[in-house]
Amino acid sequence: MTYVDGFVAAVPTANRETYRRHATLAAGVFKEYGALSVVECWGDDVPEGKLTSFPMAVKRQPDETVIFSWITWPSKAVRDEGMKKSMEDPRLQPETNPMPFDGKRLIYGGFEAIVEA
């Protein structure tokens, strides 16, 4: 079964194209180091919740949009090595490729796939 890294963040709506370019570059790096696929999604129908929601989780401001993305890897071992190499790659360093959003509100985690249909 594959291994998945998932991400949710709030991106200033005005930075949509900057975010798309940032994500495209990062996707190439992740795939170079073993990722099977990278999917980046721009929030289109992301409702506010009463107890929990994506907007609440990332403390979305009125001028921001929630993004949801994931990277699939063939295994956790490939992910661990690929992510390490990706984070060390000069193309993904904040000095060269700054994140176009507040990274302090980025939610991420690694997940073992238990059903793939």
PDB file of N, CA and C in Angstrom, residues 5-20 22-23 38-46 53-55 57-61 64-71 99-103 105-108:
ATOM      1  N   ASP A   5       1.319  11.848   2.304  1.00  0.00           N
ATOM      2  CA  ASP A   5       1.497  13.055   3.110  1.00  0.00           C
ATOM      3  C   ASP A   5       0.354  13.988   2.748  1.00  0.00           C
ATOM      4  N   GLY A   6      -0.356  14.497   3.755  1.00  0.00           N
ATOM      5  CA  GLY A   6      -1.473  15.395   3.520  1.00  0.00           C
ATOM      6  C   GLY A   6      -1.205  16.765   4.113  1.00  0.00           C
ATOM      7  N   PHE A   7      -1.738  17.804   3.470  1.00  0.00           N
ATOM      8  CA  PHE A   7      -1.496  19.186   3.872  1.00  0.00           C
ATOM      9  C   PHE A   7      -2.763  20.018   3.751  1.00  0.00           C
ATOM     10  N   VAL A   8      -2.979  20.907   4.709  1.00  0.00           N
ATOM     11  CA  VAL A   8      -4.054  21.894   4.652  1.00  0.00           C
ATOM     12  C   VAL A   8      -3.445  23.207   5.119  1.00  0.00           C
ATOM     13  N   ALA A   9      -3.743  24.298   4.412  1.00  0.00           N
ATOM     14  CA  ALA A   9      -3.218  25.614   4.785  1.00  0.00           C
ATOM     15  C   ALA A   9      -4.181  26.688   4.302  1.00  0.00           C
ATOM     16  N   ALA A  10      -3.969  27.897   4.780  1.00  0.00           N
ATOM     17  CA  ALA A  10      -4.712  29.069   4.300  1.00  0.00           C
ATOM     18  C   ALA A  10      -3.741  29.922   3.497  1.00  0.00           C
ATOM     19  N   VAL A  11      -4.106  30.213   2.258  1.00  0.00           N
ATOM     20  CA  VAL A  11      -3.252  30.993   1.363  1.00  0.00           C
ATOM     21  C   VAL A  11      -3.977  32.296   1.024  1.00  0.00           C
ATOM     22  N   PRO A  12      -3.275  33.434   1.106  1.00  0.00           N
ATOM     23  CA  PRO A  12      -3.929  34.668   0.665  1.00  0.00           C
ATOM     24  C   PRO A  12      -4.489  34.486  -0.751  1.00  0.00           C
ATOM     25  N   THR A  13      -5.754  34.787  -0.919  1.00  0.00           N
ATOM     26  CA  THR A  13      -6.412  34.585  -2.205  1.00  0.00           C
ATOM     27  C   THR A  13      -5.669  35.293  -3.337  1.00  0.00           C
ATOM     28  N   ALA A  14      -5.099  36.441  -3.057  1.00  0.00           N
ATOM     29  CA  ALA A  14      -4.343  37.190  -4.064  1.00  0.00           C
ATOM     30  C   ALA A  14      -3.077  36.442  -4.499  1.00  0.00           C
ATOM     31  N   ASN A  15      -2.638  35.455  -3.715  1.00  0.00           N
ATOM     32  CA  ASN A  15      -1.407  34.712  -4.031  1.00  0.00           C
ATOM     33  C   ASN A  15      -1.667  33.405  -4.788  1.00  0.00           C
ATOM     34  N   ARG A  16      -2.845  33.260  -5.350  1.00  0.00           N
ATOM     35  CA  ARG A  16      -3.181  31.993  -6.014  1.00  0.00           C
ATOM     36  C   ARG A  16      -2.134  31.597  -7.060  1.00  0.00           C
ATOM     37  N   GLU A  17      -1.793  32.472  -7.958  1.00  0.00           N
ATOM     38  CA  GLU A  17      -0.843  32.141  -9.018  1.00  0.00           C
ATOM     39  C   GLU A  17       0.563  31.920  -8.455  1.00  0.00           C
ATOM     40  N   THR A  18       0.952  32.709  -7.476  1.00  0.00           N
ATOM     41  CA  THR A  18       2.254  32.513  -6.826  1.00  0.00           C
ATOM     42  C   THR A  18       2.287  31.152  -6.146  1.00  0.00           C
ATOM     43  N   TYR A  19       1.199  30.796  -5.472  1.00  0.00           N
ATOM     44  CA  TYR A  19       1.114  29.487  -4.825  1.00  0.00           C
ATOM     45  C   TYR A  19       1.183  28.373  -5.865  1.00  0.00           C
ATOM     46  N   ARG A  20       0.479  28.520  -6.969  1.00  0.00           N
ATOM     47  CA  ARG A  20       0.492  27.503  -8.024  1.00  0.00           C
ATOM     48  C   ARG A  20       1.909  27.275  -8.545  1.00  0.00           C
ATOM     49  N   HIS A  22       4.747  27.969  -6.924  1.00  0.00           N
ATOM     50  CA  HIS A  22       5.495  27.376  -5.807  1.00  0.00           C
ATOM     51  C   HIS A  22       5.211  25.870  -5.733  1.00  0.00           C
ATOM     52  N   ALA A  23       3.946  25.501  -5.801  1.00  0.00           N
ATOM     53  CA  ALA A  23       3.544  24.105  -5.697  1.00  0.00           C
ATOM     54  C   ALA A  23       4.024  23.286  -6.895  1.00  0.00           C
ATOM     55  N   VAL A  38       1.626  14.205  -6.954  1.00  0.00           N
ATOM     56  CA  VAL A  38       1.391  15.354  -6.082  1.00  0.00           C
ATOM     57  C   VAL A  38       0.119  16.020  -6.581  1.00  0.00           C
ATOM     58  N   VAL A  39      -0.813  16.273  -5.668  1.00  0.00           N
ATOM     59  CA  VAL A  39      -2.074  16.920  -6.028  1.00  0.00           C
ATOM     60  C   VAL A  39      -2.230  18.165  -5.164  1.00  0.00           C
ATOM     61  N   GLU A  40      -2.499  19.276  -5.802  1.00  0.00           N
ATOM     62  CA  GLU A  40      -2.726  20.552  -5.116  1.00  0.00           C
ATOM     63  C   GLU A  40      -4.134  21.027  -5.453  1.00  0.00           C
ATOM     64  N   CYS A  41      -4.922  21.337  -4.428  1.00  0.00           N
ATOM     65  CA  CYS A  41      -6.312  21.751  -4.637  1.00  0.00           C
ATOM     66  C   CYS A  41      -6.566  23.110  -4.001  1.00  0.00           C
ATOM     67  N   TRP A  42      -7.237  23.977  -4.733  1.00  0.00           N
ATOM     68  CA  TRP A  42      -7.606  25.314  -4.286  1.00  0.00           C
ATOM     69  C   TRP A  42      -9.061  25.266  -3.824  1.00  0.00           C
ATOM     70  N   GLY A  43      -9.324  25.672  -2.586  1.00  0.00           N
ATOM     71  CA  GLY A  43     -10.666  25.591  -2.019  1.00  0.00           C
ATOM     72  C   GLY A  43     -11.724  26.272  -2.864  1.00  0.00           C
ATOM     73  N   ASP A  44     -12.811  25.561  -3.098  1.00  0.00           N
ATOM     74  CA  ASP A  44     -13.909  26.064  -3.913  1.00  0.00           C
ATOM     75  C   ASP A  44     -15.226  25.995  -3.133  1.00  0.00           C
ATOM     76  N   ASP A  45     -15.382  24.977  -2.315  1.00  0.00           N
ATOM     77  CA  ASP A  45     -16.599  24.770  -1.536  1.00  0.00           C
ATOM     78  C   ASP A  45     -16.169  24.247  -0.164  1.00  0.00           C
ATOM     79  N   VAL A  46     -15.654  25.149   0.662  1.00  0.00           N
ATOM     80  CA  VAL A  46     -15.067  24.784   1.956  1.00  0.00           C
ATOM     81  C   VAL A  46     -15.832  25.541   3.042  1.00  0.00           C
ATOM     82  N   SER A  53     -13.731  22.531  11.186  1.00  0.00           N
ATOM     83  CA  SER A  53     -13.777  22.716   9.738  1.00  0.00           C
ATOM     84  C   SER A  53     -12.365  23.017   9.264  1.00  0.00           C
ATOM     85  N   PHE A  54     -12.157  22.913   7.969  1.00  0.00           N
ATOM     86  CA  PHE A  54     -10.865  23.295   7.413  1.00  0.00           C
ATOM     87  C   PHE A  54     -10.568  24.774   7.696  1.00  0.00           C
ATOM     88  N   PRO A  55     -11.514  25.694   7.454  1.00  0.00           N
ATOM     89  CA  PRO A  55     -11.217  27.099   7.743  1.00  0.00           C
ATOM     90  C   PRO A  55     -10.838  27.345   9.209  1.00  0.00           C
ATOM     91  N   ALA A  57      -9.539  25.143  11.287  1.00  0.00           N
ATOM     92  CA  ALA A  57      -8.279  24.467  11.597  1.00  0.00           C
ATOM     93  C   ALA A  57      -7.064  25.311  11.228  1.00  0.00           C
ATOM     94  N   VAL A  58      -7.159  26.046  10.118  1.00  0.00           N
ATOM     95  CA  VAL A  58      -6.017  26.850   9.662  1.00  0.00           C
ATOM     96  C   VAL A  58      -6.183  28.340   9.985  1.00  0.00           C
ATOM     97  N   LYS A  59      -7.225  28.661  10.769  1.00  0.00           N
ATOM     98  CA  LYS A  59      -7.502  30.053  11.144  1.00  0.00           C
ATOM     99  C   LYS A  59      -7.559  30.961   9.908  1.00  0.00           C
ATOM    100  N   ARG A  60      -8.338  30.506   8.933  1.00  0.00           N
ATOM    101  CA  ARG A  60      -8.476  31.246   7.674  1.00  0.00           C
ATOM    102  C   ARG A  60      -9.032  32.646   7.921  1.00  0.00           C
ATOM    103  N   GLN A  61      -8.417  33.617   7.290  1.00  0.00           N
ATOM    104  CA  GLN A  61      -8.871  34.998   7.347  1.00  0.00           C
ATOM    105  C   GLN A  61      -9.792  35.266   6.147  1.00  0.00           C
ATOM    106  N   GLU A  64      -8.366  34.942   2.589  1.00  0.00           N
ATOM    107  CA  GLU A  64      -7.594  33.731   2.329  1.00  0.00           C
ATOM    108  C   GLU A  64      -8.482  32.609   1.804  1.00  0.00           C
ATOM    109  N   THR A  65      -7.836  31.646   1.145  1.00  0.00           N
ATOM    110  CA  THR A  65      -8.499  30.455   0.621  1.00  0.00           C
ATOM    111  C   THR A  65      -7.805  29.234   1.198  1.00  0.00           C
ATOM    112  N   VAL A  66      -8.575  28.214   1.542  1.00  0.00           N
ATOM    113  CA  VAL A  66      -8.002  26.977   2.063  1.00  0.00           C
ATOM    114  C   VAL A  66      -7.486  26.138   0.899  1.00  0.00           C
ATOM    115  N   ILE A  67      -6.267  25.606   1.057  1.00  0.00           N
ATOM    116  CA  ILE A  67      -5.734  24.643   0.094  1.00  0.00           C
ATOM    117  C   ILE A  67      -5.672  23.283   0.767  1.00  0.00           C
ATOM    118  N   PHE A  68      -5.789  22.262  -0.050  1.00  0.00           N
ATOM    119  CA  PHE A  68      -5.726  20.879   0.416  1.00  0.00           C
ATOM    120  C   PHE A  68      -4.845  20.150  -0.578  1.00  0.00           C
ATOM    121  N   SER A  69      -3.804  19.487  -0.103  1.00  0.00           N
ATOM    122  CA  SER A  69      -2.919  18.802  -1.038  1.00  0.00           C
ATOM    123  C   SER A  69      -2.416  17.501  -0.439  1.00  0.00           C
ATOM    124  N   TRP A  70      -1.924  16.640  -1.327  1.00  0.00           N
ATOM    125  CA  TRP A  70      -1.348  15.396  -0.863  1.00  0.00           C
ATOM    126  C   TRP A  70      -0.290  14.912  -1.835  1.00  0.00           C
ATOM    127  N   ILE A  71       0.630  14.157  -1.263  1.00  0.00           N
ATOM    128  CA  ILE A  71       1.710  13.532  -2.026  1.00  0.00           C
ATOM    129  C   ILE A  71       1.589  12.031  -1.781  1.00  0.00           C
ATOM    130  N   MET A  99       7.564  30.326   0.919  1.00  0.00           N
ATOM    131  CA  MET A  99       6.172  29.896   0.920  1.00  0.00           C
ATOM    132  C   MET A  99       5.270  31.135   0.813  1.00  0.00           C
ATOM    133  N   PRO A 100       4.309  31.129  -0.099  1.00  0.00           N
ATOM    134  CA  PRO A 100       3.415  32.278  -0.262  1.00  0.00           C
ATOM    135  C   PRO A 100       2.220  32.237   0.694  1.00  0.00           C
ATOM    136  N   PHE A 101       2.447  31.759   1.908  1.00  0.00           N
ATOM    137  CA  PHE A 101       1.410  31.686   2.936  1.00  0.00           C
ATOM    138  C   PHE A 101       2.100  31.572   4.289  1.00  0.00           C
ATOM    139  N   ASP A 102       1.319  31.645   5.347  1.00  0.00           N
ATOM    140  CA  ASP A 102       1.841  31.552   6.705  1.00  0.00           C
ATOM    141  C   ASP A 102       2.060  30.090   7.077  1.00  0.00           C
ATOM    142  N   GLY A 103       3.308  29.652   7.039  1.00  0.00           N
ATOM    143  CA  GLY A 103       3.645  28.266   7.321  1.00  0.00           C
ATOM    144  C   GLY A 103       3.322  27.821   8.740  1.00  0.00           C
ATOM    145  N   ARG A 105       0.562  28.094  10.103  1.00  0.00           N
ATOM    146  CA  ARG A 105      -0.803  27.570  10.109  1.00  0.00           C
ATOM    147  C   ARG A 105      -0.971  26.390   9.154  1.00  0.00           C
ATOM    148  N   LEU A 106       0.140  25.853   8.668  1.00  0.00           N
ATOM    149  CA  LEU A 106       0.113  24.680   7.805  1.00  0.00           C
ATOM    150  C   LEU A 106      -0.107  23.440   8.675  1.00  0.00           C
ATOM    151  N   ILE A 107      -1.066  22.612   8.306  1.00  0.00           N
ATOM    152  CA  ILE A 107      -1.317  21.352   8.990  1.00  0.00           C
ATOM    153  C   ILE A 107      -0.838  20.252   8.048  1.00  0.00           C
ATOM    154  N   TYR A 108      -0.059  19.321   8.579  1.00  0.00           N
ATOM    155  CA  TYR A 108       0.435  18.246   7.730  1.00  0.00           C
ATOM    156  C   TYR A 108       0.594  16.971   8.536  1.00  0.00           C
TER     157      TYR A 108
END
